Amino acid sequence: MIERIEQLRAQAQQEIAAAVTSDAVEQLRVRYLGRKAELPQMLRGVAALEPQQRGEVGRAANEARRALEQLIGQRAAELDAQALEQRLLADTADVTLPGTPPQPVGRMHVINATMRELEDIFLGLGFTVLEGQEVETVHYNFDALNHGPTHPARAHTDSFYVREPAGHATKQTIDVKAGHDSMRLGAPTDLVLRTHTSPMQVRAMQAHPPPLYVVIPGRVYRPDSDATHTPQFHQVEGLAVDEDITLADLKGTLLAFAKTVFGDERDVRLRPHFFPFTEPSVEVDVSCFHCSGKGFQADGSRCPLCKGEGWLEVLGAGEVDPNVYSYVPTTERNAPGYDPEKVQGYAWGMGVERIAMLKHGIPDLRLYFENDLRFLEQFG
Ligand code: DAH
């Protein structure tokens, strides 16, 4: 009997190893371990054996059954895995095929396309592209850019401040808005949705020693909404810090930008202005590409784009105020750091929506964000 058990076990082992489908394995399970199979029947018959045989036969049959169960389970799992692998291999989809029916390829949004164009221009001039965080600390957004404590941009009506989630706040504040039910708001934080990309100036200097040539594209936020303002818009910041950087370098860089974006015949001019973090500060105009800077059209009428000025205002800029360098912590990495006695720099901030508006003659800024394909499909 023991011999028969060993024989069955060996035979089943061989057949299980040779099975190539899970159906075949299932058939073997029925054949060797099913209700009417020989081995289970032997097990059932153990009680009828001579007492001295029972132990030995019972043990051998049990062991054989357990071994076969394990082998069958293993083989079935192996075959299932193989089948899955094959199905996955056979099931590959070529995502580059045009589809049925073929769909037209999409296009980049005009804002992203403009931002990429600007990045390319400045990359070509030797700048590196950096990105920053949209939720910024009041320190980097205002303090480190020389905004005095009463600067109007700090007002809660002019910037989006971030509050802690209600309930999680350590200090709970209750705001009662006129005409609204009282609203439960979390405690104010020192975080703000960045109102410009300029906070990256100090962050970039903190991360990299001079000389530094970077542009920072990105989203910025202010609570304004009309035909020329949306609560979210985009800027490209520029910052160059080196040993002897002058306004002439700024003008040359921006002239290269103006010619690439608005045409080779363009000129730029700098007008005195004020920003807290540049000294001197300028507003930069590009000669009008609609009337070639003349201010009037061929028929003698006033140019509708520049309103007869001959110039279009495109951005704010200036020489980095030496005081801004004092906000750059001197670390081992940027030692001796940004010493205002040793380095000079220029910076600018340009509005991407405004540049695209001028370039494409777009009348209302809100069109960018309405997702109307009839508008979007005209670009790119
Ligand atoms: N951050 C300014 C704004 O949003 C724009 C700006 C002006 C950026 C002058 C600069 C700069 O880097 O030098 O209005």
Short mmCIF file of N, CA and C in Angstrom, two decimals, residues 230-370:
data_model
loop_
_atom_site.label_atom_id
_atom_site.label_comp_id
_atom_site.label_asym_id
_atom_site.label_seq_id
_atom_site.Cartn_x
_atom_site.Cartn_y
_atom_site.Cartn_z
N THR A 230 -7.35 89.65 -14.15
CA THR A 230 -8.00 88.43 -13.67
C THR A 230 -7.32 88.05 -12.36
N PRO A 231 -8.06 87.39 -11.46
CA PRO A 231 -7.48 87.10 -10.13
C PRO A 231 -6.21 86.23 -10.22
N GLN A 232 -6.12 85.45 -11.30
CA GLN A 232 -4.91 84.67 -11.49
C GLN A 232 -4.31 85.09 -12.82
N PHE A 233 -3.04 85.37 -12.85
CA PHE A 233 -2.38 85.66 -14.12
C PHE A 233 -0.94 85.18 -14.07
N HIS A 234 -0.17 85.48 -15.10
CA HIS A 234 1.17 84.91 -15.20
C HIS A 234 2.22 86.00 -15.40
N GLN A 235 3.36 85.76 -14.81
CA GLN A 235 4.48 86.69 -15.02
C GLN A 235 5.73 85.91 -15.39
N VAL A 236 6.66 86.61 -15.99
CA VAL A 236 8.02 86.07 -16.14
C VAL A 236 8.96 87.09 -15.50
N GLU A 237 9.60 86.65 -14.43
CA GLU A 237 10.54 87.50 -13.71
C GLU A 237 11.93 87.28 -14.29
N GLY A 238 12.75 88.30 -14.28
CA GLY A 238 14.14 88.13 -14.70
C GLY A 238 15.05 88.71 -13.64
N LEU A 239 16.20 88.08 -13.44
CA LEU A 239 17.16 88.62 -12.46
C LEU A 239 18.57 88.28 -12.94
N ALA A 240 19.40 89.32 -13.03
CA ALA A 240 20.80 89.11 -13.39
C ALA A 240 21.64 89.81 -12.34
N VAL A 241 22.54 89.08 -11.70
CA VAL A 241 23.44 89.69 -10.72
C VAL A 241 24.86 89.26 -11.06
N ASP A 242 25.71 90.26 -11.19
CA ASP A 242 27.10 89.98 -11.56
C ASP A 242 27.94 91.13 -11.02
N GLU A 243 29.20 91.23 -11.50
CA GLU A 243 30.02 92.27 -10.88
C GLU A 243 29.72 93.69 -11.34
N ASP A 244 29.47 93.85 -12.63
CA ASP A 244 29.20 95.21 -13.08
C ASP A 244 28.05 95.22 -14.07
N ILE A 245 26.87 95.09 -13.54
CA ILE A 245 25.66 95.06 -14.36
C ILE A 245 25.04 96.45 -14.33
N THR A 246 24.74 97.00 -15.49
CA THR A 246 24.16 98.34 -15.51
C THR A 246 22.80 98.32 -16.20
N LEU A 247 22.15 99.48 -16.20
CA LEU A 247 20.87 99.59 -16.90
C LEU A 247 21.03 99.37 -18.39
N ALA A 248 22.26 99.63 -18.90
CA ALA A 248 22.50 99.39 -20.33
C ALA A 248 22.38 97.91 -20.65
N ASP A 249 22.84 97.06 -19.73
CA ASP A 249 22.70 95.61 -19.94
C ASP A 249 21.23 95.21 -19.95
N LEU A 250 20.48 95.82 -19.02
CA LEU A 250 19.03 95.55 -18.97
C LEU A 250 18.39 95.95 -20.30
N LYS A 251 18.75 97.12 -20.78
CA LYS A 251 18.12 97.62 -22.00
C LYS A 251 18.46 96.73 -23.19
N GLY A 252 19.70 96.30 -23.27
CA GLY A 252 20.11 95.41 -24.36
C GLY A 252 19.35 94.09 -24.31
N THR A 253 19.22 93.54 -23.11
CA THR A 253 18.52 92.26 -22.95
C THR A 253 17.06 92.41 -23.36
N LEU A 254 16.43 93.50 -22.92
CA LEU A 254 15.01 93.68 -23.22
C LEU A 254 14.79 94.07 -24.68
N LEU A 255 15.78 94.68 -25.30
CA LEU A 255 15.67 94.99 -26.73
C LEU A 255 15.65 93.67 -27.53
N ALA A 256 16.51 92.74 -27.13
CA ALA A 256 16.54 91.44 -27.81
C ALA A 256 15.19 90.74 -27.67
N PHE A 257 14.62 90.83 -26.46
CA PHE A 257 13.29 90.25 -26.21
C PHE A 257 12.23 90.92 -27.10
N ALA A 258 12.23 92.27 -27.13
CA ALA A 258 11.21 93.02 -27.87
C ALA A 258 11.27 92.70 -29.36
N LYS A 259 12.48 92.59 -29.89
CA LYS A 259 12.63 92.31 -31.33
C LYS A 259 12.12 90.91 -31.66
N THR A 260 12.41 89.94 -30.77
CA THR A 260 11.97 88.57 -31.05
C THR A 260 10.45 88.47 -30.97
N VAL A 261 9.85 89.11 -29.97
CA VAL A 261 8.41 88.94 -29.77
C VAL A 261 7.60 89.84 -30.71
N PHE A 262 8.04 91.09 -30.90
CA PHE A 262 7.19 92.04 -31.63
C PHE A 262 7.73 92.44 -33.00
N GLY A 263 8.90 91.94 -33.40
CA GLY A 263 9.41 92.27 -34.74
C GLY A 263 10.75 92.97 -34.67
N ASP A 264 11.55 92.74 -35.72
CA ASP A 264 12.93 93.18 -35.72
C ASP A 264 13.13 94.69 -35.67
N GLU A 265 12.12 95.45 -36.11
CA GLU A 265 12.31 96.91 -36.17
C GLU A 265 12.00 97.59 -34.84
N ARG A 266 11.62 96.81 -33.82
CA ARG A 266 11.20 97.43 -32.56
C ARG A 266 12.35 98.08 -31.81
N ASP A 267 11.98 99.10 -31.03
CA ASP A 267 12.94 99.76 -30.15
C ASP A 267 12.36 99.71 -28.73
N VAL A 268 13.19 99.93 -27.72
CA VAL A 268 12.66 100.01 -26.36
C VAL A 268 13.09 101.33 -25.73
N ARG A 269 12.28 101.82 -24.79
CA ARG A 269 12.69 102.99 -24.02
C ARG A 269 12.39 102.75 -22.55
N LEU A 270 13.19 103.38 -21.71
CA LEU A 270 13.01 103.24 -20.27
C LEU A 270 12.49 104.57 -19.72
N ARG A 271 11.43 104.48 -18.94
CA ARG A 271 10.88 105.69 -18.29
C ARG A 271 11.04 105.54 -16.78
N PRO A 272 11.42 106.62 -16.09
CA PRO A 272 11.57 106.52 -14.63
C PRO A 272 10.27 106.09 -13.96
N HIS A 273 10.38 105.28 -12.93
CA HIS A 273 9.19 104.80 -12.23
C HIS A 273 9.61 104.50 -10.80
N PHE A 274 8.74 103.84 -10.04
CA PHE A 274 9.13 103.43 -8.69
C PHE A 274 8.69 102.00 -8.40
N PHE A 275 9.60 101.18 -7.93
CA PHE A 275 9.28 99.90 -7.30
C PHE A 275 10.11 99.84 -6.02
N PRO A 276 9.58 99.22 -4.97
CA PRO A 276 10.31 99.25 -3.69
C PRO A 276 11.66 98.52 -3.76
N PHE A 277 11.79 97.58 -4.69
CA PHE A 277 12.97 96.69 -4.65
C PHE A 277 13.96 96.95 -5.78
N THR A 278 13.76 98.04 -6.53
CA THR A 278 14.75 98.41 -7.54
C THR A 278 15.08 99.90 -7.37
N GLU A 279 16.32 100.24 -7.68
CA GLU A 279 16.75 101.63 -7.56
C GLU A 279 17.89 101.87 -8.54
N PRO A 280 17.77 102.62 -9.62
CA PRO A 280 16.52 103.23 -10.05
C PRO A 280 15.54 102.20 -10.61
N SER A 281 14.26 102.59 -10.68
CA SER A 281 13.23 101.73 -11.26
C SER A 281 12.78 102.34 -12.58
N VAL A 282 12.36 101.50 -13.48
CA VAL A 282 11.91 102.00 -14.79
C VAL A 282 10.68 101.23 -15.24
N GLU A 283 9.91 101.89 -16.11
CA GLU A 283 8.90 101.16 -16.87
C GLU A 283 9.45 101.07 -18.28
N VAL A 284 9.23 99.92 -18.89
CA VAL A 284 9.84 99.69 -20.20
C VAL A 284 8.75 99.69 -21.26
N ASP A 285 8.94 100.51 -22.28
CA ASP A 285 8.00 100.58 -23.40
C ASP A 285 8.65 99.99 -24.65
N VAL A 286 7.82 99.38 -25.48
CA VAL A 286 8.28 98.89 -26.79
C VAL A 286 7.60 99.76 -27.84
N SER A 287 8.36 100.12 -28.89
CA SER A 287 7.74 100.95 -29.94
C SER A 287 6.58 100.18 -30.56
N CYS A 288 5.50 100.92 -30.86
CA CYS A 288 4.26 100.27 -31.29
C CYS A 288 4.45 99.56 -32.63
N PHE A 289 4.08 98.27 -32.65
CA PHE A 289 4.28 97.51 -33.90
C PHE A 289 3.12 97.70 -34.85
N HIS A 290 2.04 98.32 -34.36
CA HIS A 290 0.88 98.52 -35.23
C HIS A 290 1.11 99.71 -36.16
N CYS A 291 1.71 100.79 -35.60
CA CYS A 291 1.93 102.01 -36.40
C CYS A 291 3.42 102.27 -36.59
N SER A 292 4.25 101.25 -36.30
CA SER A 292 5.71 101.39 -36.37
C SER A 292 6.22 102.56 -35.54
N GLY A 293 5.55 102.84 -34.44
CA GLY A 293 6.03 103.86 -33.51
C GLY A 293 5.63 105.28 -33.90
N LYS A 294 4.86 105.42 -34.97
CA LYS A 294 4.51 106.79 -35.41
C LYS A 294 3.36 107.39 -34.60
N GLY A 295 2.49 106.54 -34.12
CA GLY A 295 1.35 107.05 -33.35
C GLY A 295 0.12 107.27 -34.22
N PHE A 296 0.28 107.25 -35.52
CA PHE A 296 -0.90 107.37 -36.39
C PHE A 296 -0.80 106.35 -37.53
N GLN A 297 -1.95 106.07 -38.12
CA GLN A 297 -2.02 105.05 -39.17
C GLN A 297 -1.82 105.69 -40.55
N ALA A 298 -1.77 104.84 -41.58
CA ALA A 298 -1.50 105.32 -42.94
C ALA A 298 -2.49 106.41 -43.35
N ASP A 299 -3.76 106.29 -42.90
CA ASP A 299 -4.77 107.28 -43.30
C ASP A 299 -4.75 108.53 -42.40
N GLY A 300 -3.77 108.61 -41.54
CA GLY A 300 -3.64 109.81 -40.70
C GLY A 300 -4.39 109.71 -39.38
N SER A 301 -5.20 108.64 -39.19
CA SER A 301 -5.95 108.55 -37.93
C SER A 301 -5.05 108.03 -36.80
N ARG A 302 -5.51 108.29 -35.58
CA ARG A 302 -4.73 107.91 -34.40
C ARG A 302 -4.60 106.37 -34.32
N CYS A 303 -3.41 105.89 -33.97
CA CYS A 303 -3.21 104.43 -33.87
C CYS A 303 -4.06 103.89 -32.71
N PRO A 304 -4.92 102.89 -33.00
CA PRO A 304 -5.81 102.39 -31.95
C PRO A 304 -5.08 101.54 -30.90
N LEU A 305 -3.91 101.01 -31.24
CA LEU A 305 -3.22 100.14 -30.29
C LEU A 305 -2.48 100.97 -29.23
N CYS A 306 -1.66 101.92 -29.67
CA CYS A 306 -0.88 102.71 -28.70
C CYS A 306 -1.58 104.02 -28.36
N LYS A 307 -2.77 104.22 -28.90
CA LYS A 307 -3.55 105.44 -28.65
C LYS A 307 -2.77 106.71 -29.01
N GLY A 308 -1.99 106.61 -30.08
CA GLY A 308 -1.26 107.79 -30.54
C GLY A 308 0.08 108.02 -29.86
N GLU A 309 0.41 107.14 -28.89
CA GLU A 309 1.65 107.33 -28.13
C GLU A 309 2.89 106.92 -28.92
N GLY A 310 2.72 105.92 -29.79
CA GLY A 310 3.90 105.39 -30.48
C GLY A 310 4.63 104.34 -29.66
N TRP A 311 4.27 104.22 -28.37
CA TRP A 311 4.94 103.26 -27.47
C TRP A 311 3.90 102.44 -26.70
N LEU A 312 4.27 101.20 -26.41
CA LEU A 312 3.40 100.32 -25.61
C LEU A 312 4.14 99.95 -24.33
N GLU A 313 3.48 100.15 -23.19
CA GLU A 313 4.12 99.78 -21.93
C GLU A 313 4.08 98.26 -21.78
N VAL A 314 5.23 97.64 -21.56
CA VAL A 314 5.20 96.17 -21.43
C VAL A 314 5.67 95.62 -20.09
N LEU A 315 6.50 96.33 -19.36
CA LEU A 315 6.97 95.71 -18.12
C LEU A 315 7.62 96.70 -17.17
N GLY A 316 7.84 96.23 -15.93
CA GLY A 316 8.54 97.02 -14.92
C GLY A 316 9.91 96.41 -14.69
N ALA A 317 10.88 97.26 -14.36
CA ALA A 317 12.24 96.75 -14.19
C ALA A 317 13.08 97.74 -13.39
N GLY A 318 14.35 97.42 -13.24
CA GLY A 318 15.25 98.35 -12.56
C GLY A 318 16.53 97.67 -12.14
N GLU A 319 17.39 98.47 -11.47
CA GLU A 319 18.61 97.91 -10.87
C GLU A 319 18.21 97.41 -9.49
N VAL A 320 18.64 96.21 -9.14
CA VAL A 320 18.28 95.64 -7.83
C VAL A 320 18.73 96.60 -6.73
N ASP A 321 17.78 96.96 -5.85
CA ASP A 321 18.11 97.84 -4.73
C ASP A 321 19.13 97.13 -3.84
N PRO A 322 20.26 97.77 -3.53
CA PRO A 322 21.30 97.09 -2.73
C PRO A 322 20.75 96.51 -1.43
N ASN A 323 19.71 97.14 -0.89
CA ASN A 323 19.16 96.65 0.36
C ASN A 323 18.57 95.24 0.23
N VAL A 324 18.11 94.89 -0.98
CA VAL A 324 17.52 93.55 -1.20
C VAL A 324 18.57 92.47 -0.92
N TYR A 325 19.86 92.77 -1.24
CA TYR A 325 20.90 91.77 -1.00
C TYR A 325 21.05 91.44 0.48
N SER A 326 20.64 92.40 1.34
CA SER A 326 20.82 92.14 2.77
C SER A 326 19.83 91.08 3.26
N TYR A 327 18.83 90.76 2.45
CA TYR A 327 17.87 89.70 2.83
C TYR A 327 18.35 88.31 2.41
N VAL A 328 19.48 88.26 1.69
CA VAL A 328 20.00 86.96 1.28
C VAL A 328 20.91 86.47 2.37
N PRO A 329 20.51 85.41 3.09
CA PRO A 329 21.38 84.94 4.17
C PRO A 329 22.70 84.44 3.60
N THR A 330 23.78 84.81 4.25
CA THR A 330 25.08 84.33 3.79
C THR A 330 25.30 82.93 4.34
N THR A 331 25.36 81.97 3.42
CA THR A 331 25.58 80.60 3.84
C THR A 331 26.96 80.21 3.35
N GLU A 332 27.39 79.04 3.76
CA GLU A 332 28.70 78.59 3.31
C GLU A 332 28.73 78.51 1.79
N ARG A 333 27.59 78.10 1.25
CA ARG A 333 27.55 77.88 -0.20
C ARG A 333 27.71 79.17 -0.99
N ASN A 334 27.07 80.25 -0.52
CA ASN A 334 27.19 81.46 -1.32
C ASN A 334 28.14 82.49 -0.70
N ALA A 335 28.92 82.03 0.28
CA ALA A 335 29.94 82.94 0.83
C ALA A 335 30.85 83.38 -0.31
N PRO A 336 31.28 84.62 -0.43
CA PRO A 336 30.98 85.70 0.49
C PRO A 336 29.60 86.30 0.27
N GLY A 337 28.73 85.61 -0.45
CA GLY A 337 27.35 86.05 -0.55
C GLY A 337 27.16 87.22 -1.49
N TYR A 338 26.01 87.85 -1.34
CA TYR A 338 25.67 88.96 -2.21
C TYR A 338 26.04 90.25 -1.50
N ASP A 339 27.31 90.59 -1.60
CA ASP A 339 27.81 91.79 -0.96
C ASP A 339 27.50 92.99 -1.86
N PRO A 340 26.66 93.93 -1.38
CA PRO A 340 26.27 95.06 -2.24
C PRO A 340 27.47 95.91 -2.68
N GLU A 341 28.60 95.75 -1.99
CA GLU A 341 29.79 96.47 -2.42
C GLU A 341 30.44 95.78 -3.61
N LYS A 342 30.09 94.52 -3.82
CA LYS A 342 30.77 93.76 -4.88
C LYS A 342 29.88 93.43 -6.06
N VAL A 343 28.56 93.26 -5.82
CA VAL A 343 27.70 92.85 -6.94
C VAL A 343 26.66 93.91 -7.26
N GLN A 344 26.21 93.88 -8.50
CA GLN A 344 25.13 94.75 -8.96
C GLN A 344 24.22 93.88 -9.82
N GLY A 345 22.97 94.30 -9.96
CA GLY A 345 22.10 93.48 -10.79
C GLY A 345 20.93 94.25 -11.33
N TYR A 346 20.25 93.66 -12.29
CA TYR A 346 18.99 94.23 -12.74
C TYR A 346 17.90 93.16 -12.63
N ALA A 347 16.67 93.62 -12.60
CA ALA A 347 15.55 92.69 -12.52
C ALA A 347 14.40 93.25 -13.32
N TRP A 348 13.52 92.37 -13.78
CA TRP A 348 12.31 92.84 -14.44
C TRP A 348 11.17 91.88 -14.13
N GLY A 349 9.95 92.35 -14.32
CA GLY A 349 8.79 91.47 -14.20
C GLY A 349 7.85 91.81 -15.34
N MET A 350 7.52 90.81 -16.16
CA MET A 350 6.62 91.07 -17.29
C MET A 350 5.35 90.24 -17.16
N GLY A 351 4.23 90.81 -17.60
CA GLY A 351 2.96 90.11 -17.56
C GLY A 351 2.76 89.34 -18.86
N VAL A 352 2.58 88.02 -18.72
CA VAL A 352 2.47 87.18 -19.91
C VAL A 352 1.17 87.48 -20.67
N GLU A 353 0.05 87.63 -19.92
CA GLU A 353 -1.23 87.93 -20.57
C GLU A 353 -1.14 89.21 -21.38
N ARG A 354 -0.48 90.22 -20.79
CA ARG A 354 -0.40 91.52 -21.47
C ARG A 354 0.40 91.40 -22.78
N ILE A 355 1.50 90.67 -22.70
CA ILE A 355 2.34 90.52 -23.90
C ILE A 355 1.57 89.78 -25.00
N ALA A 356 0.86 88.71 -24.62
CA ALA A 356 0.08 87.95 -25.61
C ALA A 356 -1.08 88.80 -26.14
N MET A 357 -1.67 89.61 -25.26
CA MET A 357 -2.79 90.49 -25.67
C MET A 357 -2.33 91.48 -26.74
N LEU A 358 -1.18 92.12 -26.47
CA LEU A 358 -0.64 93.09 -27.42
C LEU A 358 -0.30 92.39 -28.73
N LYS A 359 0.39 91.27 -28.61
CA LYS A 359 0.87 90.58 -29.80
C LYS A 359 -0.27 90.09 -30.69
N HIS A 360 -1.33 89.56 -30.07
CA HIS A 360 -2.40 88.97 -30.87
C HIS A 360 -3.64 89.86 -30.97
N GLY A 361 -3.59 91.07 -30.41
CA GLY A 361 -4.74 91.96 -30.48
C GLY A 361 -5.94 91.40 -29.72
N ILE A 362 -5.72 90.84 -28.55
CA ILE A 362 -6.81 90.26 -27.76
C ILE A 362 -7.45 91.36 -26.90
N PRO A 363 -8.77 91.58 -27.02
CA PRO A 363 -9.38 92.74 -26.38
C PRO A 363 -9.69 92.56 -24.90
N ASP A 364 -9.89 91.33 -24.44
CA ASP A 364 -10.35 91.13 -23.06
C ASP A 364 -9.59 89.96 -22.44
N LEU A 365 -8.96 90.23 -21.32
CA LEU A 365 -8.11 89.24 -20.68
C LEU A 365 -8.87 87.99 -20.23
N ARG A 366 -10.16 88.18 -19.94
CA ARG A 366 -10.94 87.05 -19.42
C ARG A 366 -11.10 85.94 -20.46
N LEU A 367 -10.94 86.31 -21.75
CA LEU A 367 -11.05 85.30 -22.81
C LEU A 367 -10.06 84.15 -22.61
N TYR A 368 -8.90 84.46 -22.02
CA TYR A 368 -7.89 83.42 -21.82
C TYR A 368 -8.38 82.26 -20.97
N PHE A 369 -9.30 82.58 -20.04
CA PHE A 369 -9.65 81.57 -19.04
C PHE A 369 -11.06 81.04 -19.17
N GLU A 370 -11.75 81.38 -20.28
CA GLU A 370 -13.12 80.91 -20.45
C GLU A 370 -13.19 79.56 -21.15
#
